[in-house]
XYZ file of C-alpha atoms in Angstrom:
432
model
C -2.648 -72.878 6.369
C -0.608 -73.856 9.346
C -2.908 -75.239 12.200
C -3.022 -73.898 15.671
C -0.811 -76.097 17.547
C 1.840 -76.181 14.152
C 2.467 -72.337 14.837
C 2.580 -73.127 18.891
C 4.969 -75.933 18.710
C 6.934 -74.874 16.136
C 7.306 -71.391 17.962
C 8.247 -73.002 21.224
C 10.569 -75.066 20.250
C 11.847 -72.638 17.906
C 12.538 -70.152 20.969
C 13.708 -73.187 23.119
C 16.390 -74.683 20.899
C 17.798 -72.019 18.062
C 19.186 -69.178 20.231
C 21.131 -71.537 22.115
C 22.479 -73.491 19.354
C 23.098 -70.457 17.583
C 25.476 -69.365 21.284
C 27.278 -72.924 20.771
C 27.998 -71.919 17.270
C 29.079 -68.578 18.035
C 31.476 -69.514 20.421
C 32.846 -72.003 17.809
C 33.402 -69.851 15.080
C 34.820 -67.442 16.995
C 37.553 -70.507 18.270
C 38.329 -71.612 14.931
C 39.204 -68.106 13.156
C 40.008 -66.399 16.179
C 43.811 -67.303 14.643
C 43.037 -64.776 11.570
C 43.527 -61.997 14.165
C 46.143 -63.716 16.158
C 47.972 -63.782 13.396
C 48.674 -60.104 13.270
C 51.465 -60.379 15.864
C 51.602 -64.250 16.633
C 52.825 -65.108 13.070
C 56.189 -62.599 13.587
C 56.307 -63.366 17.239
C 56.972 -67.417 16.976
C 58.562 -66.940 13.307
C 55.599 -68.072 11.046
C 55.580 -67.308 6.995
C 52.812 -67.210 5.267
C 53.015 -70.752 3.734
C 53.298 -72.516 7.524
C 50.315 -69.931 8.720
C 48.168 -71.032 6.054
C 49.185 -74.540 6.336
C 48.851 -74.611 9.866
C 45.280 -72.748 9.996
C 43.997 -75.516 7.638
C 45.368 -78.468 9.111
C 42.203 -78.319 11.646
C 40.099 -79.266 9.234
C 41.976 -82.972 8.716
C 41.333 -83.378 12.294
C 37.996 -82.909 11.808
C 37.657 -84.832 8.244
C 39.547 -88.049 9.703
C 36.794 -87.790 13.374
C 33.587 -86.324 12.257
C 31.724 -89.396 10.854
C 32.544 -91.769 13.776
C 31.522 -88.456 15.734
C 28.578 -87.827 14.658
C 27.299 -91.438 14.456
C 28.717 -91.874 18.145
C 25.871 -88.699 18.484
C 22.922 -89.999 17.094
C 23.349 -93.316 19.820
C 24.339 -91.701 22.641
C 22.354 -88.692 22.369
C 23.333 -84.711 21.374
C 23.493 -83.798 24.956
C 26.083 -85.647 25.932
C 28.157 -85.537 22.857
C 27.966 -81.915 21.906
C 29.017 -81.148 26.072
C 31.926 -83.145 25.066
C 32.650 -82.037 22.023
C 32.300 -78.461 23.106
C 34.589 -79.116 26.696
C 37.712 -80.614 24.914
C 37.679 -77.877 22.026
C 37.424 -74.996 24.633
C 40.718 -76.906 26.427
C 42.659 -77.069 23.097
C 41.819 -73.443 21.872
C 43.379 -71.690 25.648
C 46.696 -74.130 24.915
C 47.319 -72.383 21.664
C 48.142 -69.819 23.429
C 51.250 -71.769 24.394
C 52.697 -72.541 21.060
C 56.453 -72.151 20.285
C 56.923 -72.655 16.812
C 55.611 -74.471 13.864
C 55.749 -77.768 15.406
C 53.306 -77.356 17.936
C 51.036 -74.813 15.877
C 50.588 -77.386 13.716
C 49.878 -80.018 16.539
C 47.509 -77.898 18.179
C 45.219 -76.914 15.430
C 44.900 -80.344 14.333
C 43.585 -81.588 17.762
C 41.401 -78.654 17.717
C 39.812 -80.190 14.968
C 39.690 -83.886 16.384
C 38.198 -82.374 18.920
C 35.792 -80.453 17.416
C 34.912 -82.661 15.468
C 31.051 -83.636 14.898
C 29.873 -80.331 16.454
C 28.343 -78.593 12.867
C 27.113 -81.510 11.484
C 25.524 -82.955 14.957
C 23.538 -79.910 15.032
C 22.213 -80.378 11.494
C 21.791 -83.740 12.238
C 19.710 -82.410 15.955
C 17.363 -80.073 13.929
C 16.425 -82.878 12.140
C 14.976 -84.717 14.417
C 12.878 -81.417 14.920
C 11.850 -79.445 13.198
C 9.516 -80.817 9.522
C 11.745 -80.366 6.415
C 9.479 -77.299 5.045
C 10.644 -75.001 7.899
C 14.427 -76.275 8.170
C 16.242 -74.147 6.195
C 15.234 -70.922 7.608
C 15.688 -72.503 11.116
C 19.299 -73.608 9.659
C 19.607 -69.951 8.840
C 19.196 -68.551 12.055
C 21.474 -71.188 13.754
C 24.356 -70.873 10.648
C 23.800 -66.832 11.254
C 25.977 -67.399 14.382
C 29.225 -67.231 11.797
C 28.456 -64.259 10.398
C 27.750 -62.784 13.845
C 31.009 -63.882 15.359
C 32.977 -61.986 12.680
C 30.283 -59.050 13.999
C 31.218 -59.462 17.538
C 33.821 -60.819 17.560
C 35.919 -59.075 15.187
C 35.777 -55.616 17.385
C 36.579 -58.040 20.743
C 39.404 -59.810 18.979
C 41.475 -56.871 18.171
C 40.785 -55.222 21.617
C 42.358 -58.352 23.249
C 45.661 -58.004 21.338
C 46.146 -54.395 22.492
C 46.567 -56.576 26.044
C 50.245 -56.904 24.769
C 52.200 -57.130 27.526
C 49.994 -57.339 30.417
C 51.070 -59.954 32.994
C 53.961 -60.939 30.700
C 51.818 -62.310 27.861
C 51.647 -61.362 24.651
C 47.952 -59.790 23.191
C 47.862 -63.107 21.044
C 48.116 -65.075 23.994
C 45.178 -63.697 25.946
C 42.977 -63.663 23.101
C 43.380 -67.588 22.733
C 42.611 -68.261 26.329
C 39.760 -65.502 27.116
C 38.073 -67.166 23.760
C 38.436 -70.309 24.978
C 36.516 -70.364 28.683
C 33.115 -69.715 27.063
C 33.472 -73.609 25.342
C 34.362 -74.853 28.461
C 31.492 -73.273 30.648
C 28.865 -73.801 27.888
C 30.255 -77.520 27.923
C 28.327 -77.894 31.330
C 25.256 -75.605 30.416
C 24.900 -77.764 27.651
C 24.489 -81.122 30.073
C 21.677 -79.396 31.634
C 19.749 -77.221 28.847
C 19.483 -79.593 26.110
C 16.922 -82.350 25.561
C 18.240 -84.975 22.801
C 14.659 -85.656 21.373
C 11.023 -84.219 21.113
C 9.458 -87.232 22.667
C 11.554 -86.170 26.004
C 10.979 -82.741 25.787
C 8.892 -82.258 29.241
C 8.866 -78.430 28.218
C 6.188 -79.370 25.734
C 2.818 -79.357 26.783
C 1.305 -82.839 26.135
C -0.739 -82.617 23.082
C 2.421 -80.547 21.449
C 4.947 -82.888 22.467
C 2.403 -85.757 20.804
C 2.056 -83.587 17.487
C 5.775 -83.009 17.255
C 6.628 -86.782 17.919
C 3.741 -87.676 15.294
C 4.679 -84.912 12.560
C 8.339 -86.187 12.515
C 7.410 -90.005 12.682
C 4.918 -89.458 9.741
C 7.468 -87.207 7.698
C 10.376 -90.529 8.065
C 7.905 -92.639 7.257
C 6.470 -90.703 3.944
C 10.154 -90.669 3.047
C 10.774 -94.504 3.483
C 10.626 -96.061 0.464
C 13.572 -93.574 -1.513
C 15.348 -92.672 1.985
C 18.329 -94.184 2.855
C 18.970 -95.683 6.328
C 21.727 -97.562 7.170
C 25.070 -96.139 7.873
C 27.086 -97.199 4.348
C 24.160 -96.278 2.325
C 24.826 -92.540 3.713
C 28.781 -92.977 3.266
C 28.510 -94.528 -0.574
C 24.812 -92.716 -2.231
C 26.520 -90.550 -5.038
C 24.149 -87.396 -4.117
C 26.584 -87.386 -0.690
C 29.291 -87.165 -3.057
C 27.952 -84.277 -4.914
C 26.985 -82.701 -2.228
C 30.473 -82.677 -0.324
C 32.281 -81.332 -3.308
C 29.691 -78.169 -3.510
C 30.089 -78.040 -0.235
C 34.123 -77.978 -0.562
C 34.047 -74.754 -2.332
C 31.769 -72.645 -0.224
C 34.010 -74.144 2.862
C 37.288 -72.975 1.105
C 35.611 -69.045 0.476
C 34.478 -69.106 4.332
C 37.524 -70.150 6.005
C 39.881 -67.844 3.159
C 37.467 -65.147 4.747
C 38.218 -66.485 8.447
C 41.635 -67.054 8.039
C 42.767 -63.950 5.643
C 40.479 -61.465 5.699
C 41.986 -59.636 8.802
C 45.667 -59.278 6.944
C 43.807 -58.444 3.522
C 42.675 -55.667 5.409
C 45.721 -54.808 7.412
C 47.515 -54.330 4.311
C 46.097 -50.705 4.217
C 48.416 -50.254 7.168
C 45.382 -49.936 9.806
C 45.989 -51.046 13.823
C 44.150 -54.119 15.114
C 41.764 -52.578 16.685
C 40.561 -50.642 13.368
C 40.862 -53.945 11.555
C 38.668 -55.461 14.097
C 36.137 -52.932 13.552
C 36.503 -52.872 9.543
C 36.681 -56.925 9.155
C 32.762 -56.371 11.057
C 30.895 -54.649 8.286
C 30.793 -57.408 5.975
C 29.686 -60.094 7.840
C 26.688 -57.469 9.283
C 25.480 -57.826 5.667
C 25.905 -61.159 5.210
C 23.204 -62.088 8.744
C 20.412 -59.944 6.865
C 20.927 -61.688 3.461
C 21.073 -64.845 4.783
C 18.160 -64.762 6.726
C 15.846 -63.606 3.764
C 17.680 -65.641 1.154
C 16.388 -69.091 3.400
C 13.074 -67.943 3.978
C 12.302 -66.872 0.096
C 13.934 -70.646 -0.426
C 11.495 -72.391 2.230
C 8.601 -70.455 0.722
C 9.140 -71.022 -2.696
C 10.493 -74.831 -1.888
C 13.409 -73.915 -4.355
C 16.843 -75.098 -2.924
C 18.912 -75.445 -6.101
C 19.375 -72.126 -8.130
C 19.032 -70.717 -4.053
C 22.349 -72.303 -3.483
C 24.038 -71.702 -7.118
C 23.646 -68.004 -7.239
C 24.861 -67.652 -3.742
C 28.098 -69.223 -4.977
C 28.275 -67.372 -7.712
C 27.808 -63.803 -5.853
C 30.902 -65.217 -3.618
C 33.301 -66.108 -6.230
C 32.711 -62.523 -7.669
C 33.948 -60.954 -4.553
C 36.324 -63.206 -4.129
C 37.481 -62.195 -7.737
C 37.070 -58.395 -6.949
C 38.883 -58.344 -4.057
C 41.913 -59.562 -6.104
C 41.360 -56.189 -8.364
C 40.663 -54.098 -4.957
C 43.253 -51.393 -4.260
C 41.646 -49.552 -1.487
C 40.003 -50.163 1.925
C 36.594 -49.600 0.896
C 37.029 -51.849 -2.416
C 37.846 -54.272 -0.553
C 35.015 -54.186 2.385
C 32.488 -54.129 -0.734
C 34.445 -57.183 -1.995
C 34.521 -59.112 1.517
C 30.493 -58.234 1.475
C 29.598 -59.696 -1.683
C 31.714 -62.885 0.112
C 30.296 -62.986 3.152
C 26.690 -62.700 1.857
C 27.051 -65.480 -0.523
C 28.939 -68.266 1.462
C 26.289 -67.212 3.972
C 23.456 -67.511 1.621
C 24.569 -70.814 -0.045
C 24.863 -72.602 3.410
C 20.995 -73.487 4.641
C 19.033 -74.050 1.798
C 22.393 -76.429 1.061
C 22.004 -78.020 4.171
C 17.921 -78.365 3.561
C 19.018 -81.184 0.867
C 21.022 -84.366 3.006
C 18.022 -85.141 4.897
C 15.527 -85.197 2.077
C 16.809 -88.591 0.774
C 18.526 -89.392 4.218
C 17.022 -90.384 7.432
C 18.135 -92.462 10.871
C 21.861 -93.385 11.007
C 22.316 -92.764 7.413
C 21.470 -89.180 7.529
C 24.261 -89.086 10.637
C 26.989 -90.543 8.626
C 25.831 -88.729 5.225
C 25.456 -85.402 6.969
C 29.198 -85.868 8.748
C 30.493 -87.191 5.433
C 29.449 -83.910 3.441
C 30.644 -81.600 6.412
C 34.118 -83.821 6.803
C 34.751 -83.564 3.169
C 33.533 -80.337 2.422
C 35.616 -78.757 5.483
C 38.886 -79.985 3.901
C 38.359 -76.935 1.815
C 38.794 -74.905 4.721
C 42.485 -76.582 4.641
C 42.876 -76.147 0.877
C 41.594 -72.200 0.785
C 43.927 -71.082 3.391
C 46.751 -72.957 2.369
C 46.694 -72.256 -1.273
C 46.529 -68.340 -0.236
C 49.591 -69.292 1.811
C 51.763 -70.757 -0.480
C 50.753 -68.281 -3.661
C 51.633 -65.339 -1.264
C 54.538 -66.706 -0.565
C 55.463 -67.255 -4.148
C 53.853 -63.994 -5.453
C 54.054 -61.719 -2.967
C 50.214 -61.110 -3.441
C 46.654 -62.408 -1.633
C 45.412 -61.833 -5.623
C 46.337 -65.324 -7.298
C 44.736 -67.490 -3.961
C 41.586 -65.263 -4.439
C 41.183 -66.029 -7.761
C 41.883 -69.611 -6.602
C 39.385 -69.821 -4.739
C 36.776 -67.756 -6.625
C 37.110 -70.819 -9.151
C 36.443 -73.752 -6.585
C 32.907 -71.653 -6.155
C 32.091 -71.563 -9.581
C 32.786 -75.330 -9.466
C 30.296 -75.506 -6.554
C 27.645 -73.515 -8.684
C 28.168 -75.780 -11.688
C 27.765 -78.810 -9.462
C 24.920 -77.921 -7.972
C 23.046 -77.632 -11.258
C 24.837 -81.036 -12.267
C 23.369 -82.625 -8.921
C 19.388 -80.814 -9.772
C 19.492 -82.412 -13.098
C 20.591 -86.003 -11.667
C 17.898 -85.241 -8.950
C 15.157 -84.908 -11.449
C 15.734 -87.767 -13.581
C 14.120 -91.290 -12.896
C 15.816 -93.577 -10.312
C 15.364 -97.000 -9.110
C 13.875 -97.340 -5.081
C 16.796 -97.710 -3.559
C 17.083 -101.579 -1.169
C 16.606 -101.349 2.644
C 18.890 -102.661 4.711
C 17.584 -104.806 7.867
């Protein structure tokens, strides 16, 4: 049974901390995929096929793979405050200029210093829960921060294709405005950010004495319990194999979420609906996929379960991935983009619950950047494949089924990395 202050603290900090995060995180989806619904009228406007879109789209995520571990290790020494107001400030600046782009050139310019600049925002947050909230409770917490993706395709969706049917006002296109009306909230929450967050419990003067002194002692005592099989230093977290694994599972479910981001809006415009219906349609899924994800991370804290948790998630993706290659109506393919949406969503916290059971300190920074770096350069290879085998093919159904596979791989993986986990291993050397 949970103890008095447990439920207090863990409450209060819970109320302090995730709705917040979960703002930064909607703002951030929203400015990475916002380009899916761009793309409705930018892509014929400035002379973009489907090969360059897709191309361009995922380029971000090299930004991000070549700047997240320094990043995030530049995070966990200077503090989250600081570095996620930055992080947040220069991305909101580089999402309004893409409004500005010409032609390929400078698309893909752009969305590669979107993702430089961007980069150690997801995986500093992971790495900020950690330092907490105990390990029992963090995947459901991760669940209600990571529900912020889901919800921006909710909210966002709807406000997306109202700000194309801006075409024309002032002498911009509706592609333009949506780029820069997306961007000021990044640059405003920049500042909030400077002033709202606290970078540790033991300087959280919102806490009430004896719960700031639990906190600090519960998360002390859990680093310490894990000392002797944790890694610490910064290459142990770049080179232990389970970071490997973990950054290939973590490829696949990137590559189904960012196909969803980055397609999903001309998937459904292919039915020959308006924007504005698409906006409204491209919603419904991702409604489906908060609920499920929600429940799927608590029945995976409860039970303490995090590997079949994470492999049937995958699995329930790559079958809608695989369906909506076989859709050939609107509703088909809503179903399909549901089943998608609520198992990317699904797989993601209980996932995330794993780095920082055999990582802690710096380690955990640069293991928890190197899975998120990695695994985000399947958000390049989804979006691009789709590109190119459209191009080819004429069809969204060969990517899908591309894509569908890399989550199977993910699934099989993940059962791969359980049975490695449960075999006997050597204590691993601290560094000094």
């Amino acid at each position: 049974m949970a103890s008095e202050i447990q439920t207090r603290v863990l409450r209060k900090i819970t109320w302090r901390i995730v709705p917040f995060i979960m703002l930064l995180y909607f703002v951030a989806f929203i400015d990475r995929v916002n380009i899916g619904f761009a793309s409705l009228t930018m892509n014929k406007d400035i002379g973009l096929s489907p090969t360059v879109y897709g191309f361009g789209a995922g380029i971000f995520f090299w930004g991000y793979f070549l700047f997240e571990v320094p990043s995030n290790i530049i995070l966990h020494k200077v503090g989250a405050r600081i570095w996620i107001a930055r992080v947040m400030i220069t991305w909101g600046l580089v999402s309004a200029a893409m409004a500005f782009v010409q032609g390929a050139t400078s698309f893909y310019i752009l969305r590669f210093l979107l993702g430089v600049a961007e980069a150690g925002f997801f995986p500093g947050i992971i790495l900020y829960l950690s330092y907490w909230f105990p390990a029992r409770q963090r995947a459901a917490v991760t669940a209600l921060f990571m529900a912020a993706a889901p919800l921006s395709t909710v909210l966002g969706s709807p406000i997306s294709g109202a700000l194309l049917e801006m075409d024309g006002l002032f002498g911009f296109k509706g592609w333009q405005w949506l780029f820069v009306l997306e961007a000021l909230p990044a640059v405003l929450l920049g500042f909030v950010v400077l002033a709202f967050l606290t970078d540790r419990p033991e300087k959280a003067k919102w806490l009430a004495d004896d719960e700031r002194r639990w906190l600090v002692e519960t998360m002390n005592d859990e680093t310490t319990s894990k000392a002797a099989t944790a890694s610490h230093s910064i290459w142990r977290g770049l080179a232990d194999p389970r970071v490997l694994a973990l950054s290939l599972i973590y490829f696949g479910t990137w590559a189904g979420l960012y196909t969803l981001g980055v397609w999903a809006p001309q998937i459904i415009k292919q039915f020959g609906l308006s924007s504005l219906q698409v906006g409204f349609l491209n919603a419904l899924p991702a409604t489906a996929a908060v609920v499920a994800m929600i429940l799927w991370a608590r029945h995976s804290d409860r039970t303490g379960e995090r590997t079949w948790h994470v492999v049937w998630a995958c699995l329930i993706a790559a079958i809608g991935l695989a369906y909506a290659g076989l859709a050939s109506g609107v509703v088909a393919v809503l179903v399909a983009l549901a089943l998608v949406n609520i198992g990317i969503s699904s797989a993601k916290p209980p996932l995330w619950s794993m780095p920082t059971l055999f990582l802690s300190g710096p380690a955990a920074a640069a293991g928890i950047a190197t899975i998120n770096s990695i695994g985000n350069l399947g958000g390049f290879v989804g979006p691009a494949m789709i590109g190119w085998i459209k191009d080819q093919t004429g069809s969204f159904v060969g990517g899908l089924y591309f894509v569908s596979g890399l989550l199977v791989l993910s699934a099989v993986l993940t059962l791969l990395l359980s049975r490695a986990q449960t075999a006997p291993v050597e204590p691993v050397p601290q560094s000094r």
